[in-house]
Short mmCIF file of C-alpha atoms (C1' of nucleotides) in Angstrom, two decimals:
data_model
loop_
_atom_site.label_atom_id
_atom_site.label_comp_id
_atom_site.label_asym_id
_atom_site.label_seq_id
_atom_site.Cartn_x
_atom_site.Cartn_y
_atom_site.Cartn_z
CA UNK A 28 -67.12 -25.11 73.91
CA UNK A 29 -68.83 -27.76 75.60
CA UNK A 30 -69.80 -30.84 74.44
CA UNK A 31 -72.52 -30.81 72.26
CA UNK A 32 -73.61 -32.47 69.38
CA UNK A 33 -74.60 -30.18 66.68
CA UNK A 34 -76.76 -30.86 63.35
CA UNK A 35 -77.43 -29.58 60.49
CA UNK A 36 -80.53 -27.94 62.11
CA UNK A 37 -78.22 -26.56 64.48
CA UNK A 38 -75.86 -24.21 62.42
CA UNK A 39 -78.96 -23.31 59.80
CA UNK A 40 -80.10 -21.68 63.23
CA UNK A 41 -77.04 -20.47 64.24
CA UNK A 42 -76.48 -18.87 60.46
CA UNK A 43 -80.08 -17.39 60.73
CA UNK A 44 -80.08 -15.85 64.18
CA UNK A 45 -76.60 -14.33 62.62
CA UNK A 46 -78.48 -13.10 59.76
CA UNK A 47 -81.14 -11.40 62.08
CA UNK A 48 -79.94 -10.83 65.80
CA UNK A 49 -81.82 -9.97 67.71
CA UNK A 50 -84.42 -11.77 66.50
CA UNK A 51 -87.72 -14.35 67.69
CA UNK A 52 -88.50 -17.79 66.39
CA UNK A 53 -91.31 -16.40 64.33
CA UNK A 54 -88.40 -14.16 62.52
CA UNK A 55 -86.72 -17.42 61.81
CA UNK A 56 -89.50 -18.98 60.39
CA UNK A 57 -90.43 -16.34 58.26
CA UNK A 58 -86.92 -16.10 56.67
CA UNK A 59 -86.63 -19.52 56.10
CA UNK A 60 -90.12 -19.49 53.97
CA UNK A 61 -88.72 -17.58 51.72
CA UNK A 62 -85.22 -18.71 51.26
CA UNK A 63 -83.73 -21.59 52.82
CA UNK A 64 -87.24 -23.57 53.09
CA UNK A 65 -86.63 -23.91 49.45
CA UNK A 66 -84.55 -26.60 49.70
CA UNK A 67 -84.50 -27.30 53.74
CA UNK A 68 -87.82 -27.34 55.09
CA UNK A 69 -88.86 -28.83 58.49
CA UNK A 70 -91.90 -27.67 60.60
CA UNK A 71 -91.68 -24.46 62.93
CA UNK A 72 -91.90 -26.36 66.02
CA UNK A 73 -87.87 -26.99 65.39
CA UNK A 74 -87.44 -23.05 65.12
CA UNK A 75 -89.00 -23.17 68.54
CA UNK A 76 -87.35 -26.02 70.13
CA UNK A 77 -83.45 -25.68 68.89
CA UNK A 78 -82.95 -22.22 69.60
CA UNK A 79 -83.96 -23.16 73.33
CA UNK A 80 -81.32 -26.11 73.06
CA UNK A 81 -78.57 -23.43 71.80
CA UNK A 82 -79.14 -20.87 74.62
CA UNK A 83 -78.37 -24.28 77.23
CA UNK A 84 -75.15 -24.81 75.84
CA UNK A 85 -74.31 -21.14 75.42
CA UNK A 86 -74.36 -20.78 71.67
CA UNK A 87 -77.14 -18.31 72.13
CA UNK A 88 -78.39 -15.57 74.54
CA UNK A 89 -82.05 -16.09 75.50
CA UNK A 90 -84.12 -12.76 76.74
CA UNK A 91 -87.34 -14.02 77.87
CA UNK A 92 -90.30 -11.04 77.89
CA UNK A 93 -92.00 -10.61 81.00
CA UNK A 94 -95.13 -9.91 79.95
CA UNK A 95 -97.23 -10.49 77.25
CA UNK A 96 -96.68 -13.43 74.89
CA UNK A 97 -93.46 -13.94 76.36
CA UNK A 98 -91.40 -14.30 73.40
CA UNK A 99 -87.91 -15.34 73.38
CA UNK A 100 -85.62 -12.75 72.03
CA UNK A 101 -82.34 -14.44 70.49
CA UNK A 102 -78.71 -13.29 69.81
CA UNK A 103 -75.65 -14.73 69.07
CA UNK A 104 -72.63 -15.66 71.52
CA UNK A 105 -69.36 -15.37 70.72
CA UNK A 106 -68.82 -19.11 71.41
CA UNK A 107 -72.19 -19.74 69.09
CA UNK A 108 -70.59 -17.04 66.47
CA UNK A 109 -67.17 -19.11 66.54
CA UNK A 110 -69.08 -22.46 66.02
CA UNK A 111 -71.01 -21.21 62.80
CA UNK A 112 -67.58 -19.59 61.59
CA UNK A 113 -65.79 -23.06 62.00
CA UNK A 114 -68.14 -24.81 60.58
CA UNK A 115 -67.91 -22.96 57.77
CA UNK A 116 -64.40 -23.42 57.59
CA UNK A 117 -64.93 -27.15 57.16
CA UNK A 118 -65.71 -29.05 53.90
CA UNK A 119 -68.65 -31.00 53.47
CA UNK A 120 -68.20 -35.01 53.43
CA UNK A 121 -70.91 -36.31 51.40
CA UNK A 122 -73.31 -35.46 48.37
CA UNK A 123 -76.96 -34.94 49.78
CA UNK A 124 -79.46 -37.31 48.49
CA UNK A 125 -82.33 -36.40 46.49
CA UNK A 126 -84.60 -38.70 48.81
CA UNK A 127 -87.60 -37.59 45.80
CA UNK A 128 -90.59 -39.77 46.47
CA UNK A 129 -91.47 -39.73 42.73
CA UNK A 130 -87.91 -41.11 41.91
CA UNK A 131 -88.68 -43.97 44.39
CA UNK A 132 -92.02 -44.93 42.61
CA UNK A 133 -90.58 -44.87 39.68
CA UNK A 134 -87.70 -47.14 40.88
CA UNK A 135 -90.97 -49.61 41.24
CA UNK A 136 -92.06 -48.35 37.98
CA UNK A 137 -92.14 -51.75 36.25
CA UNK A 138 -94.69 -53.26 38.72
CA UNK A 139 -97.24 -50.68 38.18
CA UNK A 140 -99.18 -49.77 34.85
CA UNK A 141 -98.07 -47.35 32.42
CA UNK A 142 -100.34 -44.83 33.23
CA UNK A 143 -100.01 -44.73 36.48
CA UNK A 144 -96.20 -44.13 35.48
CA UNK A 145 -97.08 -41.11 32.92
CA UNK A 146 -99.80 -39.70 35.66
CA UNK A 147 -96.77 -39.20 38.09
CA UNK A 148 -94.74 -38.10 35.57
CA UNK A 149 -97.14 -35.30 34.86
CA UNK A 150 -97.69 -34.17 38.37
CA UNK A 151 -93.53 -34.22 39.21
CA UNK A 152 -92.90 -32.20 36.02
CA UNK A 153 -95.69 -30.24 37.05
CA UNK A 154 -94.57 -29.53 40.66
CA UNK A 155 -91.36 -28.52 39.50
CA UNK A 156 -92.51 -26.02 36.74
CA UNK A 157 -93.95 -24.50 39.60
CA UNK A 158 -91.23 -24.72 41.83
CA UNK A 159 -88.82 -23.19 39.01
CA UNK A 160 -91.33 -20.57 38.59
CA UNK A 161 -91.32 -19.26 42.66
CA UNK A 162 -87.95 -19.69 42.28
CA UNK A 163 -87.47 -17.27 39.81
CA UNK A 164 -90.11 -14.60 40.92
CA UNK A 165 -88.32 -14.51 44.23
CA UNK A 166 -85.37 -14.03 42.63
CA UNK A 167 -86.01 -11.42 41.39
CA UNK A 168 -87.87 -9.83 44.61
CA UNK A 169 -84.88 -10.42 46.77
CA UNK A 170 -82.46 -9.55 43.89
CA UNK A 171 -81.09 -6.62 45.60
CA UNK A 172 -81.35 -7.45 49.21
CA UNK A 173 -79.81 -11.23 49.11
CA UNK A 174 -76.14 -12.05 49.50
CA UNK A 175 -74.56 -13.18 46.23
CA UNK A 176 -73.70 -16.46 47.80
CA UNK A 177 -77.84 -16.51 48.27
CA UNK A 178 -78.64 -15.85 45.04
CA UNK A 179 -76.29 -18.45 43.81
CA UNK A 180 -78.09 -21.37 46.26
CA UNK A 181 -81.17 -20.39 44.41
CA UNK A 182 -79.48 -20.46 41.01
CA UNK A 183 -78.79 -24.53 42.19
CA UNK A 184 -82.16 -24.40 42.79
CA UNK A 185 -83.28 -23.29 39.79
CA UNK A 186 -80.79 -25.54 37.54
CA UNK A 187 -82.13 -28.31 39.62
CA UNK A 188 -86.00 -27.64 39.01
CA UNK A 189 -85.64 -27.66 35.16
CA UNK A 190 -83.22 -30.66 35.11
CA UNK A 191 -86.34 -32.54 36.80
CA UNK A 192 -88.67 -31.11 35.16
CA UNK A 193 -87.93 -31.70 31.55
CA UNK A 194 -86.60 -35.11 33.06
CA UNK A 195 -90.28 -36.12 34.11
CA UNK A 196 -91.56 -34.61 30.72
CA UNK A 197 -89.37 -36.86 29.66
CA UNK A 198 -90.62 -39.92 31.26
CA UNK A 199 -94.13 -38.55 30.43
CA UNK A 200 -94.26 -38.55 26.98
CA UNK A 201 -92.27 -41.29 26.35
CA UNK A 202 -92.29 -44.27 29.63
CA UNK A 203 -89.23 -45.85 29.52
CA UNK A 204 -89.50 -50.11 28.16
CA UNK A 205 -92.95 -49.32 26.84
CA UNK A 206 -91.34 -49.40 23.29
CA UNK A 207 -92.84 -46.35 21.98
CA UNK A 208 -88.97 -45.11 21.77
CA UNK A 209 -88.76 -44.89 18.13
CA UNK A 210 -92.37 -45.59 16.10
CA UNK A 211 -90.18 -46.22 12.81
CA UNK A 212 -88.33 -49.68 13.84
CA UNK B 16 -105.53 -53.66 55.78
CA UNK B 17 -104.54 -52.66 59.29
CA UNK B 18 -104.51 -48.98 59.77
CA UNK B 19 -100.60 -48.90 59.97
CA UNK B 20 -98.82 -45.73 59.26
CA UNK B 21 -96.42 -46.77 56.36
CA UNK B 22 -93.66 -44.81 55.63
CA UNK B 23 -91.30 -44.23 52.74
CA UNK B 24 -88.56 -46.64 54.29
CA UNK B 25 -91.74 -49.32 54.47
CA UNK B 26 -92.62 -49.30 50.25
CA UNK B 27 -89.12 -49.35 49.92
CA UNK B 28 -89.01 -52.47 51.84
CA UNK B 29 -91.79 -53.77 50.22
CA UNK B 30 -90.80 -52.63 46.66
CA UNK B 31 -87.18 -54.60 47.42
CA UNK B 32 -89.10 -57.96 48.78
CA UNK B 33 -90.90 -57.54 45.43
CA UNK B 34 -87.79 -57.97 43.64
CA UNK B 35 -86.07 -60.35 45.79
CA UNK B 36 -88.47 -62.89 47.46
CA UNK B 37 -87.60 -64.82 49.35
CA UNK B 38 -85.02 -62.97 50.65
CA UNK B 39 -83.05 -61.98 54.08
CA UNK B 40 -82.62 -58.37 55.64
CA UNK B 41 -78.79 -58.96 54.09
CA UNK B 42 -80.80 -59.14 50.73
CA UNK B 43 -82.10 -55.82 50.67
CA UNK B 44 -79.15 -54.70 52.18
CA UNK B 45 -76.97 -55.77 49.22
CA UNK B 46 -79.72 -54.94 46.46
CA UNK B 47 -79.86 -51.17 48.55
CA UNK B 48 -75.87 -50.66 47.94
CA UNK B 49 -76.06 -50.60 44.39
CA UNK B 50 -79.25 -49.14 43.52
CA UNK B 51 -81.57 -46.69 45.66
CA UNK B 52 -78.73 -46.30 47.84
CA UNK B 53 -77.60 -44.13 45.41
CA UNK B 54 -80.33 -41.32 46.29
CA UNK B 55 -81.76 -42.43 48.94
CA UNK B 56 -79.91 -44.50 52.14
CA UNK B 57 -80.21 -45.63 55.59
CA UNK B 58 -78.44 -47.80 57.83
CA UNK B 59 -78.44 -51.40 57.54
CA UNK B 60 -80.43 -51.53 61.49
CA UNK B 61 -83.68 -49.82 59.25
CA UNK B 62 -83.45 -52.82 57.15
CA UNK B 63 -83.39 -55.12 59.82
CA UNK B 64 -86.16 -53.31 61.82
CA UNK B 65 -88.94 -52.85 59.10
CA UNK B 66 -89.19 -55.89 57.94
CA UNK B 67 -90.07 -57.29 61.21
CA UNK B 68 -92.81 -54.35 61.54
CA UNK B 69 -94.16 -54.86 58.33
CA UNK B 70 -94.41 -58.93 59.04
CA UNK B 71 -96.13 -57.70 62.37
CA UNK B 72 -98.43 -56.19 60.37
CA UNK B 73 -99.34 -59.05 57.90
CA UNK B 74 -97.60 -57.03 54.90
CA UNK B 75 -94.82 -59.75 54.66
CA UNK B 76 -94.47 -63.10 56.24
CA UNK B 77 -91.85 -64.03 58.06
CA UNK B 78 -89.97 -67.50 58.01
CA UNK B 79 -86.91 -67.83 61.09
CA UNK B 80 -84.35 -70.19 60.86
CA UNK B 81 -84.20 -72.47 63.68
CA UNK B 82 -80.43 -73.14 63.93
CA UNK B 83 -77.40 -71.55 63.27
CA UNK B 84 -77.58 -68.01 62.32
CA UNK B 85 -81.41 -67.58 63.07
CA UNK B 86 -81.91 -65.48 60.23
CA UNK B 87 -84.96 -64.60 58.75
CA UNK B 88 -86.51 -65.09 55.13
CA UNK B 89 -89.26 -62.54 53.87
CA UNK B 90 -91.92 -62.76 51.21
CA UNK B 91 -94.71 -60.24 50.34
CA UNK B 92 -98.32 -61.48 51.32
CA UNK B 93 -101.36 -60.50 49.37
CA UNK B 94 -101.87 -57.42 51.59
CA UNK B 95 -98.53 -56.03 51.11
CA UNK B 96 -98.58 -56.61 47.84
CA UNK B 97 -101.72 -55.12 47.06
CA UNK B 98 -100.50 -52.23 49.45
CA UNK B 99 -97.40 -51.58 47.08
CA UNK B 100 -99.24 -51.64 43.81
CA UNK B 101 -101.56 -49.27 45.56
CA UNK B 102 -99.07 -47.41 46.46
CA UNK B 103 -97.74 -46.87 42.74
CA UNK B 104 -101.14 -45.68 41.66
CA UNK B 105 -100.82 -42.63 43.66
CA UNK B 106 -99.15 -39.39 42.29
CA UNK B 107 -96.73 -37.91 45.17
CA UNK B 108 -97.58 -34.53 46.17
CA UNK B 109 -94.30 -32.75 46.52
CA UNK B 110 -90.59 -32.09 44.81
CA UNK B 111 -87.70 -33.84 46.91
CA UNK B 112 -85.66 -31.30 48.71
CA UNK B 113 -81.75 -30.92 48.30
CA UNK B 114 -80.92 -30.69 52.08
CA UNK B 115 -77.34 -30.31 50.47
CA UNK B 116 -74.66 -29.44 53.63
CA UNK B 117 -72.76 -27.53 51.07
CA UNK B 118 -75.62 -25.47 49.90
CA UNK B 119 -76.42 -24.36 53.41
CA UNK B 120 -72.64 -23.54 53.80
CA UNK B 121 -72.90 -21.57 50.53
CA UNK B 122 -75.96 -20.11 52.01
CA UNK B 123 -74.23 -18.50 54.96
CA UNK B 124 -71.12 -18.20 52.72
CA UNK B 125 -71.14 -13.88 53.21
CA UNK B 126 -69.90 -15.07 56.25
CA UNK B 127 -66.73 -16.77 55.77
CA UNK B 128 -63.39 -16.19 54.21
CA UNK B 129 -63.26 -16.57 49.99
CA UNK B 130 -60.99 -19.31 50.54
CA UNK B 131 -63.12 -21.05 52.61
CA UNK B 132 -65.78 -20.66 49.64
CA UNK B 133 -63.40 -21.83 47.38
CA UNK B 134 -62.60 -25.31 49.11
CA UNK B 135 -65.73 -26.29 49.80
CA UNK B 136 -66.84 -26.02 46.13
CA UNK B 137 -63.86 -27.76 44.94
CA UNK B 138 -64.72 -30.45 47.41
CA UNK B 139 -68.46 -30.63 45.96
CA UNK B 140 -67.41 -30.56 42.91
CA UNK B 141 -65.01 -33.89 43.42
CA UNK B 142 -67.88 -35.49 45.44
CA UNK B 143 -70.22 -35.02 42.37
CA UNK B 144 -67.73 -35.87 39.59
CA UNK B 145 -66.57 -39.05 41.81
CA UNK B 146 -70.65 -40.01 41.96
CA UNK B 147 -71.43 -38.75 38.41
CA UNK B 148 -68.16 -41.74 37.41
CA UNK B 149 -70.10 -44.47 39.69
CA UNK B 150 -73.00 -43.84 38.88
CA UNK B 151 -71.73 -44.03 34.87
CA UNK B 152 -70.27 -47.47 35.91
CA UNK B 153 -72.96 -49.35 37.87
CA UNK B 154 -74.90 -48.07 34.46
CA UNK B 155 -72.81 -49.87 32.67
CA UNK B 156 -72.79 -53.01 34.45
CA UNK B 157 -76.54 -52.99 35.75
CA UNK B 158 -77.53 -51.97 31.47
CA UNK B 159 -78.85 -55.79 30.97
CA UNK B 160 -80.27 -56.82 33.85
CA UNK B 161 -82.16 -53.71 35.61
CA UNK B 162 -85.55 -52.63 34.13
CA UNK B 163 -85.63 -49.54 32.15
CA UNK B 164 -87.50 -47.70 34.82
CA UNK B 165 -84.13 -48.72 36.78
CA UNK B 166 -82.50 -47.17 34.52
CA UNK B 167 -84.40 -44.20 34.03
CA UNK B 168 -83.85 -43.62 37.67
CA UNK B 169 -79.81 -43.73 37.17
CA UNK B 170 -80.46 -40.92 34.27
CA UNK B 171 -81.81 -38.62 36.69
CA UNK B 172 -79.02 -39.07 38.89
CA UNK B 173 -76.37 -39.15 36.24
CA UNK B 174 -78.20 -35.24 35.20
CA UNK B 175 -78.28 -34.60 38.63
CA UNK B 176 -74.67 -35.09 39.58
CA UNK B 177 -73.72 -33.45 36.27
CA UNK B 178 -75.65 -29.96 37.08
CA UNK B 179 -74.32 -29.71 40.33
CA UNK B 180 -70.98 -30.96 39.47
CA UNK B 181 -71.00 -27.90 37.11
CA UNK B 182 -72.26 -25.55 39.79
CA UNK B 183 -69.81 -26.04 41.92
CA UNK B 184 -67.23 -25.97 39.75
CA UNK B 185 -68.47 -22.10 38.74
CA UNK B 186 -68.24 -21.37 42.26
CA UNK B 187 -65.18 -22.63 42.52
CA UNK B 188 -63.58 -20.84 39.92
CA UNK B 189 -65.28 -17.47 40.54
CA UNK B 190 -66.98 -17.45 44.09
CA UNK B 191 -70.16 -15.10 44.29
CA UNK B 192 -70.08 -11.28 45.53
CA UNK B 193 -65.63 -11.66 44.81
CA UNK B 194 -65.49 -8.85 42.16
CA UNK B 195 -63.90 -11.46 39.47
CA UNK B 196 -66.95 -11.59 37.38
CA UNK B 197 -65.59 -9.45 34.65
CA UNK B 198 -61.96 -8.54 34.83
CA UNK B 199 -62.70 -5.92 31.86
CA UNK B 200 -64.79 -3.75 33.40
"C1'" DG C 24 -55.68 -71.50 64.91
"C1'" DG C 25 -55.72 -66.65 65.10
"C1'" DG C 26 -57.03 -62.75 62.68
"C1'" DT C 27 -59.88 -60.27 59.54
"C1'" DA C 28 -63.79 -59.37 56.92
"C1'" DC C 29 -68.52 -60.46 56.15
"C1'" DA C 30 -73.16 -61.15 58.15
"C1'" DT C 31 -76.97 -60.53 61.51
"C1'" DG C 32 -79.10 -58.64 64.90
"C1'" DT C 33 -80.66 -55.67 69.22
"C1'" DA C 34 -80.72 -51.83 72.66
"C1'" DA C 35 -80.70 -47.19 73.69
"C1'" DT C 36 -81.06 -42.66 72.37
"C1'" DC C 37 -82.73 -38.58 70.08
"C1'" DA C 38 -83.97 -35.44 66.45
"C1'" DG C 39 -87.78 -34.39 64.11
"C1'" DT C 40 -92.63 -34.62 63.31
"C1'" DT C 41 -97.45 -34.43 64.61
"C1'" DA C 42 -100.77 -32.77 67.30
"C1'" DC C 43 -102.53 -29.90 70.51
"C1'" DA C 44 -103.39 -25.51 72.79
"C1'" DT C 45 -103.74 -20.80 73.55
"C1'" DG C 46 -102.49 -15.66 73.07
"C1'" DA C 47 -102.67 -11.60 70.28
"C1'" DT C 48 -104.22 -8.89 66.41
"C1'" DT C 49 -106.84 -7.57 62.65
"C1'" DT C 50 -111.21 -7.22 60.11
"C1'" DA C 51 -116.07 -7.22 59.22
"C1'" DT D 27 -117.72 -8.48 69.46
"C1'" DA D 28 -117.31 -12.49 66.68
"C1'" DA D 29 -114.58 -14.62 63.60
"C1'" DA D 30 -110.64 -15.34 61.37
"C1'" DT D 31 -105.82 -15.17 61.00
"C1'" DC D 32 -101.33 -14.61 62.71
"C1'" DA D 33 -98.08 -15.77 66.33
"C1'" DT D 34 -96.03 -18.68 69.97
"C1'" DG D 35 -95.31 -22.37 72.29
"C1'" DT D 36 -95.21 -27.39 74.40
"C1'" DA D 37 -96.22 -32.44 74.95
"C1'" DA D 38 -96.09 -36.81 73.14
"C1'" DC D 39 -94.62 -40.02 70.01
"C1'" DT D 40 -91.70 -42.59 66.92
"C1'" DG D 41 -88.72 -43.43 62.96
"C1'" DA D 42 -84.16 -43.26 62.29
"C1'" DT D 43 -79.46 -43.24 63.81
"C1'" DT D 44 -75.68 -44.71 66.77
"C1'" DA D 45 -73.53 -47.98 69.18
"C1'" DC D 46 -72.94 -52.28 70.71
"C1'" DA D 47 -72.50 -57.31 70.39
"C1'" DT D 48 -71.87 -61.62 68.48
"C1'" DG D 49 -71.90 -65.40 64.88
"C1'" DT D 50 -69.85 -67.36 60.75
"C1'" DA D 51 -66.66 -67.98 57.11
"C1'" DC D 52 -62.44 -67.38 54.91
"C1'" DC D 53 -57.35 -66.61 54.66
"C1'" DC D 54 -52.53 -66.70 56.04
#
DNA sequence: GGGTACATGTAATCAGTTACATGATTTA
DNA sequence: TAAATCATGTAACTGATTACATGTACCC
């Protein structure tokens, strides 16, 4: 176990590559389009770079074609399967932050003019109608072939996308201090 | 308008200058802890640092004490103004992710013992109830003096930290794939 | 008057993103 | 065989984090 620092990026490889083995970068990217790149996205280069970082420390076994397009072909260690199995083993600290750009305008809201405010309203409700909706057509394609525990992170998901959504359909229809609360007082 | 790449962490800035000019990096620090902070932080360095890029680039201006602590008092200029309210005009383009460490664990959770399951959930669960309490607090005490968009911004949270609160108390209680679904059948 | 907590800042590092670049495969 | 698309990678940059360092005020 040498000394490495490992992130978050780190074990979602690690966890992958488990899910896979043996298996390229362009494997990893295509699973995490369709399930963890739901709520964990972050541009292929990464599913190029870390795995090359994991094979230096000995997390991963690299096997390097010859020929060709010389693509990397990636398995687990044991040392890399112990480190995604401990790290399993060990509670989460923190909540993660919703870090939602809309959220932040709308933090600003009161500087800016109340349609600007019901415009992103619309388009956040919007973009997470859609959201729900992939959501729940994958589901349903990957029903059978997901883990349980996968099918629940997507049921989070899901949850998630409609509390937003009807929470910016909120904010919509009615922008908060612009008194049209209730038309009767 | 210099062709400066402004990120999130800059509008922030500039939205919290806004509120508090003229103010000190400790300023936004302060005015951080008990409002964005909440779903989105940083470390105080950030707060430190961007100002001083954003008075590079004539967004804010920038006003150093001579003596003593040599600190350093920020107001908005006309450009950064007009580059917030600009800013607020323009609908975001995509849902903020989760990038939950829990949900990845749960994600790889076919992986580790049911126990394992078990504690992290309970601990997600406390870490949500514990922020959904906070968050019901500052509420409380902010009611009078935040704007309602402020507030609005707390009720998303507040839903937030509820759903997932719930969630993980589910999984707790009856961890995916275990077979204790339905004891009748 | 020494310790502890608050306040203010900077330096160094690095993960992550952006951008570039090219190889292979299909399709028209 | 040209064009488009899919696949694979790397180089360069930089925002963000970590760590360090010190100044000021308050408290016992």
């Amino acid at each position: 176990m040498a000394d490495l620092s490992l992130t978050p990026t780190s074990y979602l490889v690690l966890g992958l590559v488990q899910m896979l083995e043996p298996c390229t970068s362009y494997d990893l990217k295509r699973l995490v389009g369709v399930s963890i790149g739901n709520f964990w996205s972050f541009p292929h280069s990464q599913l190029y770079a870390e795995p090359v970082r994991l094979a230096e420390h000995g997390l991963l076994s690299e096997e390097q074609e010859h020929h060709g397009r010389r693509r990397r072909l990636y398995r687990l260690t044991p040392q890399g399967d112990a480190a995604l199995r401990h790290w399993l083993t060990v509670p989460p600290d923190g909540v993660g932050e919703l870090r939602d750009l809309g959220l932040l305008k709308l933090f600003f809201g009161s500087l800016a003019a109340t349609e600007d405010v019901v415009t992103i309203a619309e388009a956040k409700r919007d973009l997470h109608d859609g959201h729900l909706r992939a959501l729940e057509k994958l589901h349903q394609e990957v029903a059978e072939t997901a883990t349980p525990e996968q099918l629940a992170t997507m049921e989070l998901g899901r949850r998630w996308n409609k509390v937003a959504a009807d929470f910016w359909a909120d904010v919509a229809t009615n922008p908060p201090g612009r008194g049209t609360t209730d038309p009767a007082t």
